XYZ file of C-alpha atoms in Angstrom:
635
model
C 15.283 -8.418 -27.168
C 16.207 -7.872 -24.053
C 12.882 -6.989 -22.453
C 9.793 -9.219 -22.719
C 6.411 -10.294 -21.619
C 5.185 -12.974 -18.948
C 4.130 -15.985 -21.496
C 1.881 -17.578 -19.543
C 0.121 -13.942 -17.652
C 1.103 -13.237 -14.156
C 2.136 -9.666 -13.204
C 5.012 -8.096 -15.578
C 6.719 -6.550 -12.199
C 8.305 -8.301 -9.501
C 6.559 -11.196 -7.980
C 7.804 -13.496 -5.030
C 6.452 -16.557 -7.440
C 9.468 -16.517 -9.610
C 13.035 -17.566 -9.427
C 15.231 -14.500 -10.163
C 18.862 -13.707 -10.310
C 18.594 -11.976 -6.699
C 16.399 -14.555 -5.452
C 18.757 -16.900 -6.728
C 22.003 -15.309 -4.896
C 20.280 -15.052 -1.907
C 18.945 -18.810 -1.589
C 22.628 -19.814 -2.400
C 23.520 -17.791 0.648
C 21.012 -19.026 2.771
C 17.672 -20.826 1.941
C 16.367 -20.328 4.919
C 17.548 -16.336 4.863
C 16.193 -15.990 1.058
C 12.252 -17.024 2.650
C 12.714 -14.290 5.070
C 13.603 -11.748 3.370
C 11.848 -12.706 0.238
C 9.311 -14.942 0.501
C 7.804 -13.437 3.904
C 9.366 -9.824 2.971
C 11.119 -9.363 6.162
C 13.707 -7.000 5.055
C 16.082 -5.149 7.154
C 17.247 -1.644 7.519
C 17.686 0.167 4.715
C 21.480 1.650 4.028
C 23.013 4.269 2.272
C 24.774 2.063 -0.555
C 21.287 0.408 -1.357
C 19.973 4.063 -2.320
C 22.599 5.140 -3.918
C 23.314 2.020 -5.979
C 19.892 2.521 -7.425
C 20.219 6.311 -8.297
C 23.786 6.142 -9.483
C 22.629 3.298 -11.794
C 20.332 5.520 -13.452
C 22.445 8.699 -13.972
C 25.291 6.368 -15.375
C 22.406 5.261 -17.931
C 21.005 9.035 -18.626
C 25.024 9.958 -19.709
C 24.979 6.627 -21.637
C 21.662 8.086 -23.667
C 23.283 11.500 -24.677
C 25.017 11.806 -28.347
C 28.018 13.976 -28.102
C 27.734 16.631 -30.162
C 24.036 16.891 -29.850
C 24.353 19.850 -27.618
C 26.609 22.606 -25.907
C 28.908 21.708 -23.612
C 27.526 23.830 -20.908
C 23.855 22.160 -21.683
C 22.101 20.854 -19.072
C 22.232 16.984 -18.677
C 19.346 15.089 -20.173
C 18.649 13.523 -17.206
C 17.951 16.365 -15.291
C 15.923 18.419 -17.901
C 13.312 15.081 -18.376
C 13.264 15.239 -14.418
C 12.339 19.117 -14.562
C 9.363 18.650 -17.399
C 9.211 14.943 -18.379
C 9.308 15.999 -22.032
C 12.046 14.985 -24.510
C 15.263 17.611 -23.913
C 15.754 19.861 -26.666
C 18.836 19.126 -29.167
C 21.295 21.855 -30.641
C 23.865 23.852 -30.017
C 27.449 21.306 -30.105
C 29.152 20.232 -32.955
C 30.130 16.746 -33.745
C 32.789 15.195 -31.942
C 36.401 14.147 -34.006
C 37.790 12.240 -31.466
C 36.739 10.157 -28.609
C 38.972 12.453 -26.472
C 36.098 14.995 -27.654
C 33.239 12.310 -26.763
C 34.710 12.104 -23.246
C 34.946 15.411 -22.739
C 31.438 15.927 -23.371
C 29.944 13.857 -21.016
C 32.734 14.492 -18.576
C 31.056 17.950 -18.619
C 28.021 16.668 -17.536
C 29.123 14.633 -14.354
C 29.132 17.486 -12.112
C 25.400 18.638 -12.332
C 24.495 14.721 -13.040
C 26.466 14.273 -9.654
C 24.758 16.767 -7.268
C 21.308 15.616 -9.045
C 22.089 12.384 -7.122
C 22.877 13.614 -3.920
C 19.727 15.368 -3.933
C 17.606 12.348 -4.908
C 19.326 10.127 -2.326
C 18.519 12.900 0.587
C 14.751 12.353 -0.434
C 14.384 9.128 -0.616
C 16.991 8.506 2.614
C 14.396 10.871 4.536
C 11.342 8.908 2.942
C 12.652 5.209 4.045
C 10.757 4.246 6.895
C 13.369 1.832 7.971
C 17.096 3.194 8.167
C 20.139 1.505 9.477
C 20.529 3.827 12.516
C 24.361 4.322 12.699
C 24.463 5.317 9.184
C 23.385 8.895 7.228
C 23.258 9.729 3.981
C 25.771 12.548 4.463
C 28.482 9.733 4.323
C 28.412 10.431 0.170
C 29.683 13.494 -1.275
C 29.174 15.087 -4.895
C 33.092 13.929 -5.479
C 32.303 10.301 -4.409
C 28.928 10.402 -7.036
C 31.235 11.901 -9.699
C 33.931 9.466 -9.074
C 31.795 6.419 -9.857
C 30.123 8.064 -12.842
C 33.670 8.920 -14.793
C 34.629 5.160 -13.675
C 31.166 3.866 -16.103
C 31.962 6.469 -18.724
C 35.686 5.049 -19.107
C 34.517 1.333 -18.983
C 32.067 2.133 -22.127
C 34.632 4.301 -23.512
C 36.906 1.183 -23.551
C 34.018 -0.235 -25.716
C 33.859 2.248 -28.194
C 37.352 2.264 -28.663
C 37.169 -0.867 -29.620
C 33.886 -0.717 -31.887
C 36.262 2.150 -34.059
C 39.010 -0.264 -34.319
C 36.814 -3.097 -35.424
C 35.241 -0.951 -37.963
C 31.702 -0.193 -36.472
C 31.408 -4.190 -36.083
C 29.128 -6.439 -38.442
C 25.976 -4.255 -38.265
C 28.008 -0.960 -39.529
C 25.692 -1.128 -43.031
C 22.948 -2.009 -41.635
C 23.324 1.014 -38.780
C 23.892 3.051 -42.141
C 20.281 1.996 -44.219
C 18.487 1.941 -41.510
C 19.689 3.244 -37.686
C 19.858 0.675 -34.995
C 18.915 -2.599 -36.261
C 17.658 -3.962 -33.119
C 13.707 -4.240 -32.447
C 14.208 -2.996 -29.367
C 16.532 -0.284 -29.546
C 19.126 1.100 -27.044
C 17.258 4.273 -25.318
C 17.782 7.633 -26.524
C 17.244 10.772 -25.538
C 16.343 12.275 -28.876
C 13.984 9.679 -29.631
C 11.275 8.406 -27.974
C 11.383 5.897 -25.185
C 10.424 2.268 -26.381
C 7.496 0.507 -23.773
C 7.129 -3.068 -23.441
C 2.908 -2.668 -23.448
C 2.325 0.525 -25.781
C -0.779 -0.066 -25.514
C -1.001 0.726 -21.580
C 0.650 4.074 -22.015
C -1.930 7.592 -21.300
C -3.388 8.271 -24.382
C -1.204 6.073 -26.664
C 0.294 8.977 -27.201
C 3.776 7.148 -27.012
C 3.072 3.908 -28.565
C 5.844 2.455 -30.522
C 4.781 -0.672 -31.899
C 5.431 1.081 -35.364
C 7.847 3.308 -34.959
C 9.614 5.637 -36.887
C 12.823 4.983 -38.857
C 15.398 6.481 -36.902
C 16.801 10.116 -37.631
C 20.029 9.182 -38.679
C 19.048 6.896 -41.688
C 21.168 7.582 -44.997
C 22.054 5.730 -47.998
C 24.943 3.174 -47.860
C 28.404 4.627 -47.267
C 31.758 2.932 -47.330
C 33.657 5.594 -45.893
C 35.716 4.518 -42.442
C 33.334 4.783 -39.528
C 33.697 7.823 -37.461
C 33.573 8.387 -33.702
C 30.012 9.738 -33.542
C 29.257 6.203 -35.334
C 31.273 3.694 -33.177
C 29.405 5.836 -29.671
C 25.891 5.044 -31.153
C 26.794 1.648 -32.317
C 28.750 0.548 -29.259
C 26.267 1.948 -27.112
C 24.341 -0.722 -25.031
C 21.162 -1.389 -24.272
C 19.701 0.022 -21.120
C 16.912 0.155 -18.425
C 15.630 3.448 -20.059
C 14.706 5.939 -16.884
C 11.563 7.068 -18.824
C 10.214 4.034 -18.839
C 7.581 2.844 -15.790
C 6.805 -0.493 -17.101
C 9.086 -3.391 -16.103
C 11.425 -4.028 -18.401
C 12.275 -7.754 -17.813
C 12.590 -10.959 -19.675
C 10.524 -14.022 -18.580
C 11.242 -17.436 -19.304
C 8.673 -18.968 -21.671
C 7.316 -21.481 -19.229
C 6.935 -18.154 -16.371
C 8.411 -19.474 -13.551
C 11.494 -17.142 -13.934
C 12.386 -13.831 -14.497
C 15.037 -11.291 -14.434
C 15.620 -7.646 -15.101
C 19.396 -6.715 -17.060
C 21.155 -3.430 -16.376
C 23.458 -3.365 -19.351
C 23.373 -5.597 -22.425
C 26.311 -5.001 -25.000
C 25.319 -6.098 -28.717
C 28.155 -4.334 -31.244
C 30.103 -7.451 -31.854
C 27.168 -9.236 -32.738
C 27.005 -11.587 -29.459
C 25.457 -10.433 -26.520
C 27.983 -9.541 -23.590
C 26.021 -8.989 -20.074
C 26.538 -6.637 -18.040
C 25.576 -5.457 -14.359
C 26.467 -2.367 -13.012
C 27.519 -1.858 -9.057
C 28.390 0.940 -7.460
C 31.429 -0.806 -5.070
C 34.541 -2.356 -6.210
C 33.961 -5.752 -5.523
C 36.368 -6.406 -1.722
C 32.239 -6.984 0.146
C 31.182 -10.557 1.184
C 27.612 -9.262 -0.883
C 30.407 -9.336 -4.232
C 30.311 -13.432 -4.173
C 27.114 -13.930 -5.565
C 28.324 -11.913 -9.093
C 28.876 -15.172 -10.711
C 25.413 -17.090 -10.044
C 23.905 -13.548 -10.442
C 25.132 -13.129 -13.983
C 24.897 -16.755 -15.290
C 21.353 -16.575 -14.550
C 21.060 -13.914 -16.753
C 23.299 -15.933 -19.400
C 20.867 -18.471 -19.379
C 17.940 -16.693 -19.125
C 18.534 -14.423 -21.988
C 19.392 -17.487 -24.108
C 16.357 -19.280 -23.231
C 14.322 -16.370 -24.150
C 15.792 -16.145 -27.557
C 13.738 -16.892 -31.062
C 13.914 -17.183 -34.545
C 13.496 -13.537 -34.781
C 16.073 -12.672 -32.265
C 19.205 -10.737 -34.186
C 21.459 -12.143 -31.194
C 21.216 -15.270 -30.449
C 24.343 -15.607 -28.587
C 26.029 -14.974 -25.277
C 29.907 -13.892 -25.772
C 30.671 -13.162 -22.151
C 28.942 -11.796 -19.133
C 30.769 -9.108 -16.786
C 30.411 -6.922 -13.635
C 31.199 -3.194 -13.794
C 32.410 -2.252 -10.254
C 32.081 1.816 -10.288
C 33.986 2.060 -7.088
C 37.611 0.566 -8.275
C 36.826 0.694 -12.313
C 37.397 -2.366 -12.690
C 35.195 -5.201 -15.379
C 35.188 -8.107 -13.548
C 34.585 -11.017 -16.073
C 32.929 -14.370 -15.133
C 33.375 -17.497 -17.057
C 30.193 -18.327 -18.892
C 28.092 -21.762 -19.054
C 28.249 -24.060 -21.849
C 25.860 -25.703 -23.488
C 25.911 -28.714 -21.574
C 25.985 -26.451 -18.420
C 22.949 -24.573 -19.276
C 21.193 -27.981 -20.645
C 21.953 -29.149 -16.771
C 20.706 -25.840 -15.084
C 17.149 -26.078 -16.973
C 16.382 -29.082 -14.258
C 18.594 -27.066 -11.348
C 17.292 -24.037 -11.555
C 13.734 -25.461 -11.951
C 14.257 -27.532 -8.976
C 14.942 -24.660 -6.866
C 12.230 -22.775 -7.798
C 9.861 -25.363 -6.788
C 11.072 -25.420 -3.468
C 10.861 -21.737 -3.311
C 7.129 -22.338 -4.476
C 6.674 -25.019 -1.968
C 7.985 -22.927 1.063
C 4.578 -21.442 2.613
C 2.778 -20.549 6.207
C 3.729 -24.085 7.477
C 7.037 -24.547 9.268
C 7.598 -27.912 8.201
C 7.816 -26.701 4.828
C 10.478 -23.862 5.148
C 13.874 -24.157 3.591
C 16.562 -25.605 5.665
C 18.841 -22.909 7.051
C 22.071 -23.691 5.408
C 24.122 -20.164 5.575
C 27.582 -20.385 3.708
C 30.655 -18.902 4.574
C 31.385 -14.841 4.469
C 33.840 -13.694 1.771
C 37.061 -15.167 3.757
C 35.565 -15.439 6.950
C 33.390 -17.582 9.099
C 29.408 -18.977 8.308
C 28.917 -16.166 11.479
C 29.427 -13.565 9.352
C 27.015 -14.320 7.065
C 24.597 -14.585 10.259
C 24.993 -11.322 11.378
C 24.001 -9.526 8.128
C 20.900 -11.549 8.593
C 17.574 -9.161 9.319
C 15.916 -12.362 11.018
C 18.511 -13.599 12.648
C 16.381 -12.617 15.940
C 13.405 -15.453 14.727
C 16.229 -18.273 13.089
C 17.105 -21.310 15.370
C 20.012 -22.031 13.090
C 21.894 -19.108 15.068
C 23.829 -19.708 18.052
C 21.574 -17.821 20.607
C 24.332 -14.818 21.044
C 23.581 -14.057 17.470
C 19.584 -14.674 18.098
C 19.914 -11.834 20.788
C 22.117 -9.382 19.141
C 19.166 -9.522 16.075
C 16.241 -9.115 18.619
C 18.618 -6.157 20.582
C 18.469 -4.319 17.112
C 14.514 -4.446 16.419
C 13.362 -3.915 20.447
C 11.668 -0.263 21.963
C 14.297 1.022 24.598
C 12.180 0.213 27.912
C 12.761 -3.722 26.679
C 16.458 -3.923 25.608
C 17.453 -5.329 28.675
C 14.938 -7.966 28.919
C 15.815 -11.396 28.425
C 13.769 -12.963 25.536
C 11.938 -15.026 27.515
C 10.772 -11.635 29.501
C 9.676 -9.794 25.720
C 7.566 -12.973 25.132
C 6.155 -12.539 28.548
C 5.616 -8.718 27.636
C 4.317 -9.366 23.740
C 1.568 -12.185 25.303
C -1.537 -10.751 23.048
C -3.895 -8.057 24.961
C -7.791 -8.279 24.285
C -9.129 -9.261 21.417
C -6.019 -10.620 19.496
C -4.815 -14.008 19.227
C -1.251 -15.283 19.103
C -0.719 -14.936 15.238
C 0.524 -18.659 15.204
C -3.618 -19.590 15.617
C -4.527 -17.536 12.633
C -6.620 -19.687 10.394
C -4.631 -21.187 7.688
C -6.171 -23.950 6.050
C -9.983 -24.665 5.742
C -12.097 -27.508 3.745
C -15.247 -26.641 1.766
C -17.869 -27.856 -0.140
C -20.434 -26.941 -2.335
C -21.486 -26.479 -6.378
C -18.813 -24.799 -8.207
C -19.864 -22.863 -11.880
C -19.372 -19.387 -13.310
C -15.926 -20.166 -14.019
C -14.096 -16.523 -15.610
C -10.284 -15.935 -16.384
C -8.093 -15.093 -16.745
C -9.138 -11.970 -15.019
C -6.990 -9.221 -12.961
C -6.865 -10.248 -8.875
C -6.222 -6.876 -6.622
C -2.587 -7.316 -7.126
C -3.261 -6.375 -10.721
C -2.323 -10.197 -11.519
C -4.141 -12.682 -14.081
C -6.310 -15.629 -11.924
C -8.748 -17.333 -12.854
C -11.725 -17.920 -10.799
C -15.157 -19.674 -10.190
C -18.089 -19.023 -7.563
C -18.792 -22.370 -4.908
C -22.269 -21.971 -4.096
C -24.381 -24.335 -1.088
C -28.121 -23.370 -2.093
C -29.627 -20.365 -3.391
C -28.255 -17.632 -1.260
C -24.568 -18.646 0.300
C -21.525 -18.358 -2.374
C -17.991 -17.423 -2.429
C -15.868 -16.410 -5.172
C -13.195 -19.448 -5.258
C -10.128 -17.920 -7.104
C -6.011 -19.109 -8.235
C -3.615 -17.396 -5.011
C -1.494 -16.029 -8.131
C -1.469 -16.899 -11.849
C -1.132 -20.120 -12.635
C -1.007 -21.700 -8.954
C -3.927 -23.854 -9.602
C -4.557 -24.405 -13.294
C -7.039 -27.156 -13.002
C -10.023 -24.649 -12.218
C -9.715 -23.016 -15.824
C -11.010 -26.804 -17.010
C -12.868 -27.848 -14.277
C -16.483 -29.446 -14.702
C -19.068 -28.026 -13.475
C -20.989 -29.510 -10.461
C -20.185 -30.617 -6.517
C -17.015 -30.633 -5.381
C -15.039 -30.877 -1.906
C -11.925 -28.640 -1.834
C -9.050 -29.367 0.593
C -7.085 -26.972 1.985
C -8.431 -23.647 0.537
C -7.082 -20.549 2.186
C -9.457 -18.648 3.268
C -9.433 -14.471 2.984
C -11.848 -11.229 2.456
C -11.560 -8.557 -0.331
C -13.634 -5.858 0.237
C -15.537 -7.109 2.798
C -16.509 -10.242 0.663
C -15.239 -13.698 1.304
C -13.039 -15.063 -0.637
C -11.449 -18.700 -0.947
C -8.085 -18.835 -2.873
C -6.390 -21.946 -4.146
C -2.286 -23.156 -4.341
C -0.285 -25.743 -4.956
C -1.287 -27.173 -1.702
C -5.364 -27.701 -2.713
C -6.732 -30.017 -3.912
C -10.435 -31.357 -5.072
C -12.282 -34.321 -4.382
C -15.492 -35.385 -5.303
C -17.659 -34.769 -2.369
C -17.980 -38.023 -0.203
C -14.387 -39.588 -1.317
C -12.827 -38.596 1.820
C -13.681 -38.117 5.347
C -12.700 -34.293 6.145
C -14.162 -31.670 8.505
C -16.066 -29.009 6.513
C -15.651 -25.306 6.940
C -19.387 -23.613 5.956
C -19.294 -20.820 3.868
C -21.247 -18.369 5.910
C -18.470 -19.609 8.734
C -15.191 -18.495 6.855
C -12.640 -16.665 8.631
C -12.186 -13.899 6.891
C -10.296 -11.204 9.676
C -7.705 -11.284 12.491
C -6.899 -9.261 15.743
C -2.952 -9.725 16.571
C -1.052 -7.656 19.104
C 3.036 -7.645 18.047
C 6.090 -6.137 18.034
C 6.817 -4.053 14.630
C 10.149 -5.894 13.688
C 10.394 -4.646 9.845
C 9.176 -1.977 7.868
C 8.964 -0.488 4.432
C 7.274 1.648 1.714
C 6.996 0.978 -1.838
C 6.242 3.615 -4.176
C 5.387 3.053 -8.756
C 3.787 3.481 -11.290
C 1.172 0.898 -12.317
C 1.881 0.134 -16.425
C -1.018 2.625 -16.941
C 1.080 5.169 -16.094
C -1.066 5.355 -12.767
C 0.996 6.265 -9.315
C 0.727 3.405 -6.479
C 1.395 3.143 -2.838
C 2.145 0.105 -0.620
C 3.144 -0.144 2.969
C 4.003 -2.558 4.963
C 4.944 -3.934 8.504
C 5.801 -7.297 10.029
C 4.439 -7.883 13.453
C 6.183 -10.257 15.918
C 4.281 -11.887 18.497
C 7.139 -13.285 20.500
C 6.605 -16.574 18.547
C 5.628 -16.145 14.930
C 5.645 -13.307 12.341
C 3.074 -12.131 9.880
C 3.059 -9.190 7.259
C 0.653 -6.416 7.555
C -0.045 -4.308 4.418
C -2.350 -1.643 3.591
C -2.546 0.298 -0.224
C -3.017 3.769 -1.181
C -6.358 4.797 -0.796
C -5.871 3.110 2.566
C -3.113 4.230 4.286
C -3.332 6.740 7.575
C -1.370 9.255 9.361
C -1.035 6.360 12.131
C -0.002 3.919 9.896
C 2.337 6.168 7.772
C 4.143 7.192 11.311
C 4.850 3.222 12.566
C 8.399 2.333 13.435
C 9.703 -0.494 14.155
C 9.787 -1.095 17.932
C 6.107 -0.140 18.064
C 3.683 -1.943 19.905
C 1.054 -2.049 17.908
C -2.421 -3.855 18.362
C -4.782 -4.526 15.202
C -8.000 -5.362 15.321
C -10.421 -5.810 12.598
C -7.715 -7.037 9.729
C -8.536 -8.553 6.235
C -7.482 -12.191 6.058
C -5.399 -12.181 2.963
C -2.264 -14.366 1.490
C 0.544 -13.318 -0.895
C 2.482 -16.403 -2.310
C 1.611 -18.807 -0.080
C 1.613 -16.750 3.024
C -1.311 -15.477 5.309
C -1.139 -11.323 4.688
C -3.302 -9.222 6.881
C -4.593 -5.870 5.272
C -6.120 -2.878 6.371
C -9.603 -1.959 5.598
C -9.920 1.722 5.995
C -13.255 1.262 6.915
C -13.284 -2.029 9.469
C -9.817 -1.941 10.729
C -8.287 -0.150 13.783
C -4.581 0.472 15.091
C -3.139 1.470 18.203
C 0.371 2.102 18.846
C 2.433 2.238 21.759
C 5.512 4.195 20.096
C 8.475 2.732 20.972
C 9.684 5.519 23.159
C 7.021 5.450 24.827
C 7.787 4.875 29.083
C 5.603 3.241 31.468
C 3.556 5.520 34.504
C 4.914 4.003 37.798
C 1.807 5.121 39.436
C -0.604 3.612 37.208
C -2.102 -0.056 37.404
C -0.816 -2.823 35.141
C -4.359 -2.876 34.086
C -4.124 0.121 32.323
C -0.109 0.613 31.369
């Protein structure tokens, strides 16, 4: 199956605590640019391409869920009637198709409308990014560039149906025949019902699937040749259905990976992966194809079982919309994979490793641009401003691109000058990290949902009848010795201390540890002392919004900043129910001076949120001028 569920808990979206197939591509890049952007979420400005790759993606899948003939030709799209109502678009009115020239031509019909559909959706979500690349506009695409890439994806999967005729519906042909499509998880549909990886979560269970029905098309067993209505449902791949909110990812059994497929072909009877991009394959960002889909090779074949029909990968291509072309990678072997069990693994843990301390950050190791210099691969680099790799041309053109107008010509060692912290805040580099406690710990619970909706387990530390803290895992499985840890006194080293909800809380990683109380000669932190909030005055150097649905079917809202101090960076979040008009209108360049912040930490990382209640911004907009005729004091 081609979706899955995290083995060992952990949240089932993305989470910065596994290695995946982007993470992966980017590390190989640069290390040190993959715990920017990733691990401390410092991403850059957002383009048109990255919106529309995303949208195009999922029209190219809604024309990929039709069945010709289901419908007129002059029918709306799918797609766009489940946008309109969210119910399942009503069938009738076509007549079966003879020919695949009579396939294409009904989904040719419905690139136009499918076309303008994403045009529209791109304005709206262009508009809504918080964080655009300022030379660019979303009036660079047209309706004929959208339709363009579309008719490119329906005459790549064409190809594949052709084939599937002349190779008589493949090996599953009877099986398609008794029973519909054979697989336990299906490819999406429109005329059936979508297919969620936890049923159970859905509103009202009104949509759960573990038993579903036998599919419409079932008929006794026929030997007749296949037709062309046959070889489009069989060759049809499975796809990230649209309908769908839950992730829809596989996880590698032992957790510490995971990856999400756009395309999986499964007619032949081997699996053939595939990704879908909406260029033609001439950027420097086209290098990483080959790492991106091994790692999907190998993942999918590590996640295979007894029960799997496909246990095998036949080949793994990328579909470049933009020049129609498949481009098709060489696959691993079996020694190959056997070797990148350990490799992959390996990387991962330094990913894991990397945290709030310097000395533990990835090297910065950039490689070379698609036939050009290590430079180039620099300059696409958000944090190029903050990197000492850089030469310090390429360090100025980064911190040009994320200063307020009145500072761009300041040298850098003036914007520290001008970022120095104003009452109360503290440079962010002083922020407490790591703290020692000690007390009795009992109540152990888990695994139990953190606020990031992830499986932890937990304990309380108490010293005496009224002081206690809840003691709890940074992210599933980051410190698996509390689940089995005795009851009594213990001395924990290097416990990161945070607040949720205005109660203290102590969260353990990788980098704790616990000693019997005595063993070792440490400075202890008392509970009632715990530093659980922040003031920091920065410079807002990276934005973004991130908008869901929680696998309850339940909309969320996260927003976040990353404020520069001059020396370090730290990211500033705050969730729906939390976030302000003030908050909501921050840009980077803003001055902005918190006071009153959660303590928090996100893989490894100290995270400051906002606490409607306790927390308060200003923000000196970046356009905003100083008053010659006012004192310092007060500009």
């Amino acid at each position: 199956m081609p979706v899955g569920m995290p083995p060992l808990g952990g949240p089932v979206g993305r989470s910065r605590m596994r290695l995946s197939a982007s993470g992966l591509v980017s590390w190989e890049r640069c290390s040190r640019q993959w715990f920017h952007r990733t691990k401390q979420g410092l991403s850059g400005p957002v383009n048109p391409e990255m919106i529309l790759g995303i949208i195009v993606e999922d029209a190219l899948v809604s024309l990929l869920m039709e069945d010709p003939g289901d419908r007129g030709l002059d029918a709306k799209p799918c797609w766009i009637e489940w946008q309109e109502d969210s119910s399942k678009p009503n069938d009738g009115g076509g007549e079966e198709p003879e020919s695949l020239e009579d396939i294409e031509k009904y989904l040719l019909a419905r690139i136009p409308s499918t076309a303008a559909k994403v045009i529209e959706l791109g304005a709206e979500k262009w508009k809504d990014a918080p964080f655009r690349s300022p030379e660019r506009d979303w009036s660079e695409k047209s309706q004929d560039y959208v339709e363009a890439l579309l008719q490119a994806g329906i005459e790549l999967q064409l190809e594949e149906v052709e084939k599937c005729h002349a190779a008589g519906g493949g090996p599953y042909l009877s099986k398609w025949r008794e029973n519909g499509d054979p697989h336990f998880v299906r490819s999406p549909r429109w005329c059936e019902e979508p297919r969620f990886p936890i049923p159970e979560k859905v509103p009202g269970n009104s949509l759960k699937l573990a038993a579903i029905k036998t599919s419409e098309e079932n008929q006794a067993k026929d030997e007749s040749e296949i037709t062309w209505l046959e070889a489009w449902k069989i060759a049809r791949p499975w796809v990230k259905d649209p309908r769908v909110w839950q992730p829809q990812r596989l996880y590698h059994p032992d957790g510490w990976a995971a990856g999400e497929l756009d395309m999986l072909l499964r007619w032949k009877g081997k699996a053939t992966v595939v990704d879908i991009k909406s260029g033609d394959g001439s950027s420097g960002w086209s290098t990483g194809l080959a790492s991106q889909l091994r790692f999907y090779q190998w993942l999918y074949l590590r996640t295979r079982t007894e029960e799997s029909l496909i246990s095998e990968v036949e080949g793994v291509e990328g579909w470049y919309l933009g020049s129609k072309d498949r481009h098709e990678i060489d696959i691993w072997d079996s020694e190959e994979l056997t070797q990148k069990d350990e490799e992959l693994h390996s990387i991962w843990q330094a990913m894991t490793n990397a945290d709030g301390d310097k000395e533990t950050w990835p090297e910065a190791n950039p490689s070379a641009w698609k036939g050009e210099s290590v430079e180039e691969t620099c300059k696409r680099c958000h944090a190029r401003f903050i990197c000492d790799f850089v030469s310090e041309e390429l360090r100025q053109e980064g911190l040009f691109a994320v200063l307020p107008p009145r500072m761009k010509e300041l040298s850098r060692q003036q914007v520290q000058e001008n970022l120095q912290p104003r009452e109360p805040a503290s440079p962010i580099s002083v922020i407490p990290n790591r703290v020692n406690v000690e007390g009795r710990i009992s109540g152990k619970w888990g695994p139990m949902s953190n606020h990031f909706g992830e499986p932890v387990h937990g304990a309380v530390l108490s010293t005496g009848a009224k002081s206690s803290v809840v003691v709890e895992e940074m992210a599933p499985g980051t410190f698996l010795e509390l689940k089995d840890l005795v009851d009594g006194n213990w001395l924990i080293k290097n416990a990161a201390p945070g607040v949720w909800r205005s109660s203290s809380r102590i969260y353990l990683d990788s980098r704790s540890s616990l000693v019997k109380p005595g063993e070792e000669d440490v400075e202890v932190t008392r509970i009632g002392l715990l530093p659980t909030r922040a003031n920091v005055d920065g410079l807002v150097v990276s934005r973004r919004t991130a908008k869901g649905v929680r696998i309850d079917g339940k909309p969320w809202t996260m927003m976040t900043c990353h404020l520069w101090d001059g020396n370090r960076t730290i990211e500033v979040v705050v969730f729906g129910w939390g976030v302000t008009e003030t908050f909501a209108d921050i840009t980077v360049g803003d001055r902005v001076l918190l006071t009153g912040a959660e303590l928090g930490w996100r893989a490894g990382l100290p995270q400051l949120r906002i606490s409607p209640r306790n927390s308060r911004i200003e923000v000196r907009s970046r356009d905003w001028k100083p008053i010659d005729e006012l004192p310092d004091s007060i500009q």
